[in-house]
PDB file of C-alpha atoms and ligand atoms in Angstrom:
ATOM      1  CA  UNK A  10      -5.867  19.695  15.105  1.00  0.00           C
ATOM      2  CA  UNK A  11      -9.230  19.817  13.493  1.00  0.00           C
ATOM      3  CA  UNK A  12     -11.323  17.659  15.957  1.00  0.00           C
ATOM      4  CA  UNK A  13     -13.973  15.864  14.181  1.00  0.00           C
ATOM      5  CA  UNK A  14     -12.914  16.588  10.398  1.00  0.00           C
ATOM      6  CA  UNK A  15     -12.538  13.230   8.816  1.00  0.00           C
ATOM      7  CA  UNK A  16      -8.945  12.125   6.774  1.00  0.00           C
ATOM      8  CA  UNK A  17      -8.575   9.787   4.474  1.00  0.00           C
ATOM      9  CA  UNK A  18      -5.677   7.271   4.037  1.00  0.00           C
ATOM     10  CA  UNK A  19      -5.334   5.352   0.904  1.00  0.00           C
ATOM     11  CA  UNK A  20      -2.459   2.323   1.009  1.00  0.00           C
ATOM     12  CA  UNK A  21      -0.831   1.970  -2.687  1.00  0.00           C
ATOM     13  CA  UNK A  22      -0.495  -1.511  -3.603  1.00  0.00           C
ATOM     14  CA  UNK A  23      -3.361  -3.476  -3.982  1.00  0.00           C
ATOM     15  CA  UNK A  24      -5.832   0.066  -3.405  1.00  0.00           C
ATOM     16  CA  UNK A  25      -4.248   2.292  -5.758  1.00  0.00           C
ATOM     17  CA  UNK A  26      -2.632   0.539  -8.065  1.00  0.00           C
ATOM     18  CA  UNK A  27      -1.814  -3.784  -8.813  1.00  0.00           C
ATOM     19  CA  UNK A  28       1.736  -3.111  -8.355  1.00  0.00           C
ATOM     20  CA  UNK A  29       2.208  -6.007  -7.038  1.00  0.00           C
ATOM     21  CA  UNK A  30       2.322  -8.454 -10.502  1.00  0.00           C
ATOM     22  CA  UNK A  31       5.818  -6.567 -10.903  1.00  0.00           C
ATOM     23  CA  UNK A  32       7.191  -6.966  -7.032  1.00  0.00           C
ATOM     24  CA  UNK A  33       6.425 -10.714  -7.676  1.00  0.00           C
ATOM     25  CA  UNK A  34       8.184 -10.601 -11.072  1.00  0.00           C
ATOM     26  CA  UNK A  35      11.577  -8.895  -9.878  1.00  0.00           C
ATOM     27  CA  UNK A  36      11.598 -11.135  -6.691  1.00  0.00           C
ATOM     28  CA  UNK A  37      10.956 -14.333  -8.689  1.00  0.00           C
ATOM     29  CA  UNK A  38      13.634 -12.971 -10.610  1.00  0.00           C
ATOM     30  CA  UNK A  39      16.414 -12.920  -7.508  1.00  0.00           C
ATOM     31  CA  UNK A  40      15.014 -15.988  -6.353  1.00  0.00           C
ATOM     32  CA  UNK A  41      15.282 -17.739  -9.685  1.00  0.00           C
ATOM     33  CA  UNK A  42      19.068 -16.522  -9.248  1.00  0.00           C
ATOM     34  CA  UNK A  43      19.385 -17.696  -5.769  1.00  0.00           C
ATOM     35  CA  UNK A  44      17.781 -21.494  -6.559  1.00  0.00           C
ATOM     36  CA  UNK A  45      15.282 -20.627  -4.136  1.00  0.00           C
ATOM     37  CA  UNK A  46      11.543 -21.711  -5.510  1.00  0.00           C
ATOM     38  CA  UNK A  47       9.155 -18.696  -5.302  1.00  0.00           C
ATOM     39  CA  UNK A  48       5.428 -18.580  -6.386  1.00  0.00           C
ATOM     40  CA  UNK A  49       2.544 -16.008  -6.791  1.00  0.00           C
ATOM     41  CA  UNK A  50       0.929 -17.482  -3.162  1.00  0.00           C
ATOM     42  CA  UNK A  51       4.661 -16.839  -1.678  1.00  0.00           C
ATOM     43  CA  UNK A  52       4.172 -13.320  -3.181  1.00  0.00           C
ATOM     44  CA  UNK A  53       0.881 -13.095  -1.145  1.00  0.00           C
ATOM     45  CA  UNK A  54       2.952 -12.863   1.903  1.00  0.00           C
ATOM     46  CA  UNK A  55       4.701  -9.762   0.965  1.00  0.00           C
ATOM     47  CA  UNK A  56       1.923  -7.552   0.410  1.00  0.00           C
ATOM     48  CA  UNK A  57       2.250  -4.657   2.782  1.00  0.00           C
ATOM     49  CA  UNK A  58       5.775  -6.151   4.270  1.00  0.00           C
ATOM     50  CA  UNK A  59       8.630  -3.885   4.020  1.00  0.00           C
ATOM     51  CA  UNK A  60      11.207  -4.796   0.983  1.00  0.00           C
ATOM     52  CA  UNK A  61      14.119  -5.484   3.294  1.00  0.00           C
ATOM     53  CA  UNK A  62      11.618  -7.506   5.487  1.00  0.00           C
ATOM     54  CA  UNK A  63      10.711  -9.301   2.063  1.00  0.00           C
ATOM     55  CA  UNK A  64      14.419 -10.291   1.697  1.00  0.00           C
ATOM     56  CA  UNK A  65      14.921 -11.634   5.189  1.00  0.00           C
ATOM     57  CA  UNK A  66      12.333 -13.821   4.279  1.00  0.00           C
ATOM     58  CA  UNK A  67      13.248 -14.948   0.972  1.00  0.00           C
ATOM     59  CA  UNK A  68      16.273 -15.970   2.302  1.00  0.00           C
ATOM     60  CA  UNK A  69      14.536 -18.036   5.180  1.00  0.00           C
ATOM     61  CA  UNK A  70      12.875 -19.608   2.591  1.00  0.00           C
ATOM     62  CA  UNK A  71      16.445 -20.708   1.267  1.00  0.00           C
ATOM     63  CA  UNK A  72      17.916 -20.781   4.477  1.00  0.00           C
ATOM     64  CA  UNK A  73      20.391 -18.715   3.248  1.00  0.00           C
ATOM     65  CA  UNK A  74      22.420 -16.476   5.920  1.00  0.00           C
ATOM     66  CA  UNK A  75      23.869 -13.579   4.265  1.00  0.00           C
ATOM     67  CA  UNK A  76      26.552 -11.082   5.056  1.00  0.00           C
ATOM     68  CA  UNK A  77      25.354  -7.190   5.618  1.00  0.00           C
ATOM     69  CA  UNK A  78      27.071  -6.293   2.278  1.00  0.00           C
ATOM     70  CA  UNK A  79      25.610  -9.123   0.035  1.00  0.00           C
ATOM     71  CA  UNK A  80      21.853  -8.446   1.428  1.00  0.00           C
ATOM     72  CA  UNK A  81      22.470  -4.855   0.419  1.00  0.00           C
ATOM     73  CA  UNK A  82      23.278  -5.655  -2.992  1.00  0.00           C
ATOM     74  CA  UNK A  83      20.447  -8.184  -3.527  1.00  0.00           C
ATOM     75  CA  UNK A  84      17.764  -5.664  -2.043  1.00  0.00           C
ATOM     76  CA  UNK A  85      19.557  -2.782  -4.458  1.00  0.00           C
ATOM     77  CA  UNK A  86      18.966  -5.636  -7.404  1.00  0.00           C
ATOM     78  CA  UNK A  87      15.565  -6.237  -6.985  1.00  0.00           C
ATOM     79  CA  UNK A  88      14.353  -2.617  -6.501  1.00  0.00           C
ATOM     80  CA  UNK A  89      16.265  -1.976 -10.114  1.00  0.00           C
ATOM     81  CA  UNK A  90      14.598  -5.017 -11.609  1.00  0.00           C
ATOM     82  CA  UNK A  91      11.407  -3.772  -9.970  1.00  0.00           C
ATOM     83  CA  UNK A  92      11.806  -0.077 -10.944  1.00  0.00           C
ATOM     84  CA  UNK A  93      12.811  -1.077 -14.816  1.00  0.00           C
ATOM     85  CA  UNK A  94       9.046  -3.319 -14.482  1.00  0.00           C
ATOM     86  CA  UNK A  95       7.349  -0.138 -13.784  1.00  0.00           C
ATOM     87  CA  UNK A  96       8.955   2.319 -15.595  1.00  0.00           C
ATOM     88  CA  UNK A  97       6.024   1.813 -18.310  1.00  0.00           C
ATOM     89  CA  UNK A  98       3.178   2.529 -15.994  1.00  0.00           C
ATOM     90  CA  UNK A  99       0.467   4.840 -16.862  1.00  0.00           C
ATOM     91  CA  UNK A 100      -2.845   5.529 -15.608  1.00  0.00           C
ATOM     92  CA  UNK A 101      -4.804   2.912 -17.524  1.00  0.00           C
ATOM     93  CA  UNK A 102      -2.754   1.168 -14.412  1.00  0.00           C
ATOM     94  CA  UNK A 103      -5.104   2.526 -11.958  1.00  0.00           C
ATOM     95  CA  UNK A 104      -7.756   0.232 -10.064  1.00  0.00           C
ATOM     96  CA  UNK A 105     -11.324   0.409 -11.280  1.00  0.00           C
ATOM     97  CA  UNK A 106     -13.197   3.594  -9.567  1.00  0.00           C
ATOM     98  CA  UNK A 107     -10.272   4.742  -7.359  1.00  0.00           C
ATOM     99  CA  UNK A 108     -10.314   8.110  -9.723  1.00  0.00           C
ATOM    100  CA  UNK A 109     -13.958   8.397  -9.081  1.00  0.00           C
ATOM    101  CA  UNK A 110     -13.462   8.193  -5.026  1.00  0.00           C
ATOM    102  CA  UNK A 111     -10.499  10.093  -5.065  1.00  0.00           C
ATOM    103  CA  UNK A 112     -11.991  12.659  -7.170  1.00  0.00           C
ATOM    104  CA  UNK A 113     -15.798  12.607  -5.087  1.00  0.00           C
ATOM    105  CA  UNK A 114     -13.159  13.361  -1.501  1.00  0.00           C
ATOM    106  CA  UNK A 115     -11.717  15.967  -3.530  1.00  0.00           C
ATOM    107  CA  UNK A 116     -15.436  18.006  -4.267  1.00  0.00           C
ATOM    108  CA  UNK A 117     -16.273  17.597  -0.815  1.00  0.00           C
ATOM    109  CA  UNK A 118     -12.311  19.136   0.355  1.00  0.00           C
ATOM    110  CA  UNK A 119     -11.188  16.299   2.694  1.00  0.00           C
ATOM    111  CA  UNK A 120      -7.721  15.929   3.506  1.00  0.00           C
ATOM    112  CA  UNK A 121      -6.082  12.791   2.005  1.00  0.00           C
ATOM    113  CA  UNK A 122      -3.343  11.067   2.372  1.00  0.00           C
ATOM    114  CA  UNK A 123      -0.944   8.146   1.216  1.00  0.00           C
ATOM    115  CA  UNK A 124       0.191   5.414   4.020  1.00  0.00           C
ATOM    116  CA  UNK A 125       2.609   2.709   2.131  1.00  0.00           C
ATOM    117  CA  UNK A 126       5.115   0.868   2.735  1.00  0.00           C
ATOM    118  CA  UNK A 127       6.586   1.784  -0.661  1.00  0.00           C
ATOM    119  CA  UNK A 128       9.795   3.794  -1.342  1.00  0.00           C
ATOM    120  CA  UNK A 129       8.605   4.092  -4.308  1.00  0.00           C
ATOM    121  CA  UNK A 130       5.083   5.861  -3.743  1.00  0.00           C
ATOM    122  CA  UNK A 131       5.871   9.425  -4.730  1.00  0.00           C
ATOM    123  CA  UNK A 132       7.267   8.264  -8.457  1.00  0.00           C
ATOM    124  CA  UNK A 133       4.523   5.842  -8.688  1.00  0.00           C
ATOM    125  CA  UNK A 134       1.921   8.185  -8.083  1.00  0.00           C
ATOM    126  CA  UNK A 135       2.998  10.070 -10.536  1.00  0.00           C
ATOM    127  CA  UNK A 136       3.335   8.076 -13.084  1.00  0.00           C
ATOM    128  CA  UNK A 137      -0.398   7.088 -13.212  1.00  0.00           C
ATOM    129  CA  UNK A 138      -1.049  11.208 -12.421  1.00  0.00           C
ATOM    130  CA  UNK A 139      -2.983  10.990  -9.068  1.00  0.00           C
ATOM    131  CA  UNK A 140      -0.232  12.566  -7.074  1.00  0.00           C
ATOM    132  CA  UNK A 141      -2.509  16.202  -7.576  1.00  0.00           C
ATOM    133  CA  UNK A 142      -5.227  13.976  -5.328  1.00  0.00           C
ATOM    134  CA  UNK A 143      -2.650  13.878  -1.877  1.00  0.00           C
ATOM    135  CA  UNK A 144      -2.336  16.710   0.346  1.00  0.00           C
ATOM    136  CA  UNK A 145       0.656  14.020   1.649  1.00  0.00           C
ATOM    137  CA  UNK A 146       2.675  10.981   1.412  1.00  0.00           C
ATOM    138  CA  UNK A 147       4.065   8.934   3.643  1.00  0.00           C
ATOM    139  CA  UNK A 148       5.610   6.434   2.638  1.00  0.00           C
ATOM    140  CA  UNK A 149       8.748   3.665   3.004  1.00  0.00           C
ATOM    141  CA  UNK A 150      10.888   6.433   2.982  1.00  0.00           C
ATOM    142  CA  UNK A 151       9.661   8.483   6.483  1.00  0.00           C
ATOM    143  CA  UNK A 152       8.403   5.572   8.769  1.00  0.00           C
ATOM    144  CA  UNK A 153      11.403   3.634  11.092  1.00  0.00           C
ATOM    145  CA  UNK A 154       8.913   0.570  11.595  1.00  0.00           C
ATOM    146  CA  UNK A 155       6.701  -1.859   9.556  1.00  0.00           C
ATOM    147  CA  UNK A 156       2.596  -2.344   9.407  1.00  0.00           C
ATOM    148  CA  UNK A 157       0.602  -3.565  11.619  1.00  0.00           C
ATOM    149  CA  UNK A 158       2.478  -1.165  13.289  1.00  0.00           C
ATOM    150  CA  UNK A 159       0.430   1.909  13.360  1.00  0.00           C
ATOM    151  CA  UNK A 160       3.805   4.677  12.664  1.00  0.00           C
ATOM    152  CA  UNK A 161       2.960   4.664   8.912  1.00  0.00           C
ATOM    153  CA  UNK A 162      -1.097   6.451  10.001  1.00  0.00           C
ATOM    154  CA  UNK A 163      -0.449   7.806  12.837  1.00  0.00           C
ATOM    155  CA  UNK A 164       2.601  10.508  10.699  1.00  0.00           C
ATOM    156  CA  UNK A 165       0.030  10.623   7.988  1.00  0.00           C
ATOM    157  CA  UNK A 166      -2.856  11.739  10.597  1.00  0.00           C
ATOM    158  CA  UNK A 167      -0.919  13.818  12.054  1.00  0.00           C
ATOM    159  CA  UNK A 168       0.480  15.904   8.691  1.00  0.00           C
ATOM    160  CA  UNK A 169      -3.403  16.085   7.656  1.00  0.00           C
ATOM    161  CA  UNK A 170      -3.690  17.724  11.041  1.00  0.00           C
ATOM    162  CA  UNK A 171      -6.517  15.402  11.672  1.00  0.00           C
ATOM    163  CA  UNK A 172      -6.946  13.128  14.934  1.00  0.00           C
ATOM    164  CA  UNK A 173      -6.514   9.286  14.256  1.00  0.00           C
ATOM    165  CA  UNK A 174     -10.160   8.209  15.668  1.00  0.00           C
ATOM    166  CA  UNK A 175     -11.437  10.717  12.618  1.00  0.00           C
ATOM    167  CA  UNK A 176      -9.422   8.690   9.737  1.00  0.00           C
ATOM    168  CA  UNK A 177     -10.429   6.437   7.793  1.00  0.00           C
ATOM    169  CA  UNK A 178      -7.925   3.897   6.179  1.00  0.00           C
ATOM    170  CA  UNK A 179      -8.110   1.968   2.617  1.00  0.00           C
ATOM    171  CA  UNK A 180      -5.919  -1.270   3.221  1.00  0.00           C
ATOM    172  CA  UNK A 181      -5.450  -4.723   0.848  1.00  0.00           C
ATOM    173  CA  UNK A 182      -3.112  -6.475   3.474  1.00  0.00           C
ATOM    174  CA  UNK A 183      -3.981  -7.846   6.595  1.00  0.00           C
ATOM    175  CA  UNK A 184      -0.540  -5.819   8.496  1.00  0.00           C
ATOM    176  CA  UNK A 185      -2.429  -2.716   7.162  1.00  0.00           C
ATOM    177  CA  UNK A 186      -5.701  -3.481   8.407  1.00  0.00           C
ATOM    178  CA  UNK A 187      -4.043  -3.888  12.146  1.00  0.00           C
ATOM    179  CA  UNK A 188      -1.553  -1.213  11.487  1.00  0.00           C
ATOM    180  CA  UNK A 189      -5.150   1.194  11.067  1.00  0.00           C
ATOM    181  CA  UNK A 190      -6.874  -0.662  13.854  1.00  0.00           C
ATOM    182  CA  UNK A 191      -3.885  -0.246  16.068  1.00  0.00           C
ATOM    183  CA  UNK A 192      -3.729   3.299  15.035  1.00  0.00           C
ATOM    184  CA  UNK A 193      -7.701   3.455  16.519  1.00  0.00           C
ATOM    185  CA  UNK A 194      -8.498   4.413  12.862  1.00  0.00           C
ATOM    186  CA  UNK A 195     -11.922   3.219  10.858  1.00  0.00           C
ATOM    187  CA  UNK A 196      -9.902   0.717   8.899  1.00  0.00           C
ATOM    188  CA  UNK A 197     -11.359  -0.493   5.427  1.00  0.00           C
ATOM    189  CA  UNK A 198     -10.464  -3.677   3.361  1.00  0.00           C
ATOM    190  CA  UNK A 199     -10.251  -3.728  -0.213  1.00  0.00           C
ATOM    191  CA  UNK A 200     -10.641  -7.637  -1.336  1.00  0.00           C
ATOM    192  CA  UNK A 201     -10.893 -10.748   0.091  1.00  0.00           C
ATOM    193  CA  UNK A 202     -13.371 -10.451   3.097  1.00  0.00           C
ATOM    194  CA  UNK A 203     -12.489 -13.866   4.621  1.00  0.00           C
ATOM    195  CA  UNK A 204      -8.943 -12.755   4.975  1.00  0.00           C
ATOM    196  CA  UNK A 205      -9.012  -8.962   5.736  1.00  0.00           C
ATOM    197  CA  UNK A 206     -11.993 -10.103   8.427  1.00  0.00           C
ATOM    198  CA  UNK A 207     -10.592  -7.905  11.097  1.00  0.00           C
ATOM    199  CA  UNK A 208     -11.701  -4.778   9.154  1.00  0.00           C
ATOM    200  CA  UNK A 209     -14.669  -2.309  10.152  1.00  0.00           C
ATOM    201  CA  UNK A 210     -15.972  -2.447   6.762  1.00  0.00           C
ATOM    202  CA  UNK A 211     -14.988  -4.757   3.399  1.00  0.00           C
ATOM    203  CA  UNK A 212     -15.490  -4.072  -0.029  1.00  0.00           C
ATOM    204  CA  UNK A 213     -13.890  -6.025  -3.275  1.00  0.00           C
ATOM    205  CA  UNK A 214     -12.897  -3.223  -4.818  1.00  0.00           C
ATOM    206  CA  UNK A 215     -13.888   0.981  -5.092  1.00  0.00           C
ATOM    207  CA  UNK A 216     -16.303  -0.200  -7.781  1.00  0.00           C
ATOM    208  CA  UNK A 217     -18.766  -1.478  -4.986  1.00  0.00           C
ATOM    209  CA  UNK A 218     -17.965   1.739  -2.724  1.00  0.00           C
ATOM    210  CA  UNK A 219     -20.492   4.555  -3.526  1.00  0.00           C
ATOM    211  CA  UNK A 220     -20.096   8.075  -2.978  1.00  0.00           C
ATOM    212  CA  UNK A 221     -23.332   7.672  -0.243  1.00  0.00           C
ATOM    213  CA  UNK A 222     -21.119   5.307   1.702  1.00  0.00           C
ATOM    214  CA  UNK A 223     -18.313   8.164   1.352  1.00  0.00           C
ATOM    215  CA  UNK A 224     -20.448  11.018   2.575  1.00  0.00           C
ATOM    216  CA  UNK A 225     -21.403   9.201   5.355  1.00  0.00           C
ATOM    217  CA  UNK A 226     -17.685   8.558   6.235  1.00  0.00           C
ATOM    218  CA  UNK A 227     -17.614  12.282   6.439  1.00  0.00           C
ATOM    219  CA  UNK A 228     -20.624  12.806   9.747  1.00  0.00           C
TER     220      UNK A 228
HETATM  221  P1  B16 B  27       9.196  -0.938  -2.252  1.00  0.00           P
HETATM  222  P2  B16 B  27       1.865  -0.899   0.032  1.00  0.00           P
HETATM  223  C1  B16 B  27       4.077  -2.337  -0.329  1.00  0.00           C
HETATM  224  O1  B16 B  27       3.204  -1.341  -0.767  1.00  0.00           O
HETATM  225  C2  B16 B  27       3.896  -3.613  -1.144  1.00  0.00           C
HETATM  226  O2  B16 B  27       2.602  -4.168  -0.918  1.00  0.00           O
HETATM  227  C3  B16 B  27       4.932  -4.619  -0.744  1.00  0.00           C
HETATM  228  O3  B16 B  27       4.795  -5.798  -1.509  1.00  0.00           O
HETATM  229  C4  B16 B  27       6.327  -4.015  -0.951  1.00  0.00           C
HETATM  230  O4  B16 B  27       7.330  -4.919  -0.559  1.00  0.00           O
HETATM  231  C5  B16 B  27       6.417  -2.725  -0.140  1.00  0.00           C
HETATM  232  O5  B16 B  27       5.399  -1.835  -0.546  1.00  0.00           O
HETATM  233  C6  B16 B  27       7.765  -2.039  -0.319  1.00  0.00           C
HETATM  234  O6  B16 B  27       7.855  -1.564  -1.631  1.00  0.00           O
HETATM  235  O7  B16 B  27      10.126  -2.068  -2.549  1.00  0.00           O
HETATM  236  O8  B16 B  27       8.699  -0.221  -3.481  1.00  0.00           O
HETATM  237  O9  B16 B  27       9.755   0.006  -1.230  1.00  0.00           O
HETATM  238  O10 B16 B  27       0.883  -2.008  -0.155  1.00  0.00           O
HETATM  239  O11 B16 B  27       2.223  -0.634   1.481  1.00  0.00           O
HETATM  240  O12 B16 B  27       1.486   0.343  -0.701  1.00  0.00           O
HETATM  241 MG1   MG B  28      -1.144  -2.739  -0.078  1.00  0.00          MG
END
């Protein structure tokens, strides 16, 4: 462990990335299908939620009960809808500035590292070509439970080698603001102030984040 070395933890969607235009489109999709009425402010809700968690509530929303089988298949669905959305992504994708942070941590060789709640981090990443950027990902794939859990920071803490009170987390969603508080991290919001208020700091987005602010992260 390298007491006192500072790690950074970037979230995907909504930090990286406005992945989630095409999460709302392939849900609206299904819930088109399903007669079940589904707008962008429902798609605020699953921002940082697991997909299968996403599902369960869908179908609350239609108080629909499902069998095992037929909630497989719709969650299978909606990941190919989603995947065939963002098979065209490139990295004019990419949120303003993230490059220039990302690139700034880089010079100054601090460990980084993606926390999502994405399975589908590591093709997205490389996609818009920042994957070179991560010394790791965790993602959808290696955590058992949800944000504001703190599994997803605490695994990614631990592979930077790096104790959690010395990370710092990027987070859009309110579950990933407590998942990096719970995780005793510096936890960082990226948009709406009023509603990611239990952050340590808030910025709109990287453009307002300069690289003094960064460096200072670092003592
Ligand atoms: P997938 P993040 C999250 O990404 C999204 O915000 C959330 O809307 C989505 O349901 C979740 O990933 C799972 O994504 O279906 O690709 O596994 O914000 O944690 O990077
Ligand atoms: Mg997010």
């Amino acid at each position: 462990m390298n007491m006192g070395r500072t790690g950074f933890i970037f979230d995907l969607d909504g930090v990286i990335v406005d992945t989630a235009k095409y999460h709302y489109l392939a849900w609206k999709k299904l819930a088109d299908e399903l007669g079940i009425s589904f707008t962008e402010e429902d798609n605020e809700n699953f921002k940082g939620v697991s997909r299968n968690r996403c599902l369960e509530i869908l179908l609350e929303m239609g108080d629909l009960t499902v069998s095992q089988a037929q909630f497989s298949a719709w969650l299978a669905e909606k990941n190919e809808d989603y995947l065939a959305y963002i098979a065209g992504m490139d990295e004019t994708e990419i949120l303003p500035d993230v490059p220039r942070a990302l690139e700034h941590l880089r010079g100054r060789n601090v460990p980084i590292a993606l926390g999502s709640a994405s399975k589908n981090a590591a093709p997205i990443l490389e996609k818009v070509q920042l994957l070179p950027y991560f010394d790791t990902l965790v993602d959808g794939n290696s955590v058992t439970k949800a944000k504001p859990d703190p599994e997803v920071f605490l695994i990614a803490a631990e592979k930077l080698g790096v104790a959690p009170e010395d990370c710092v987390v990027f987070e859009d969603a309110v579950a990933g603001i407590e998942a990096a508080n719970n995780a005793g991290m510096t936890s960082i919001g990226i948009g709406d102030a009023d509603i990611l208020d239990k952050a340590d700091y808030n910025f709109k987005d990287f453009t307002e984040i300069d690289t003094e602010f960064l460096d200072d992260l670092l003592r």
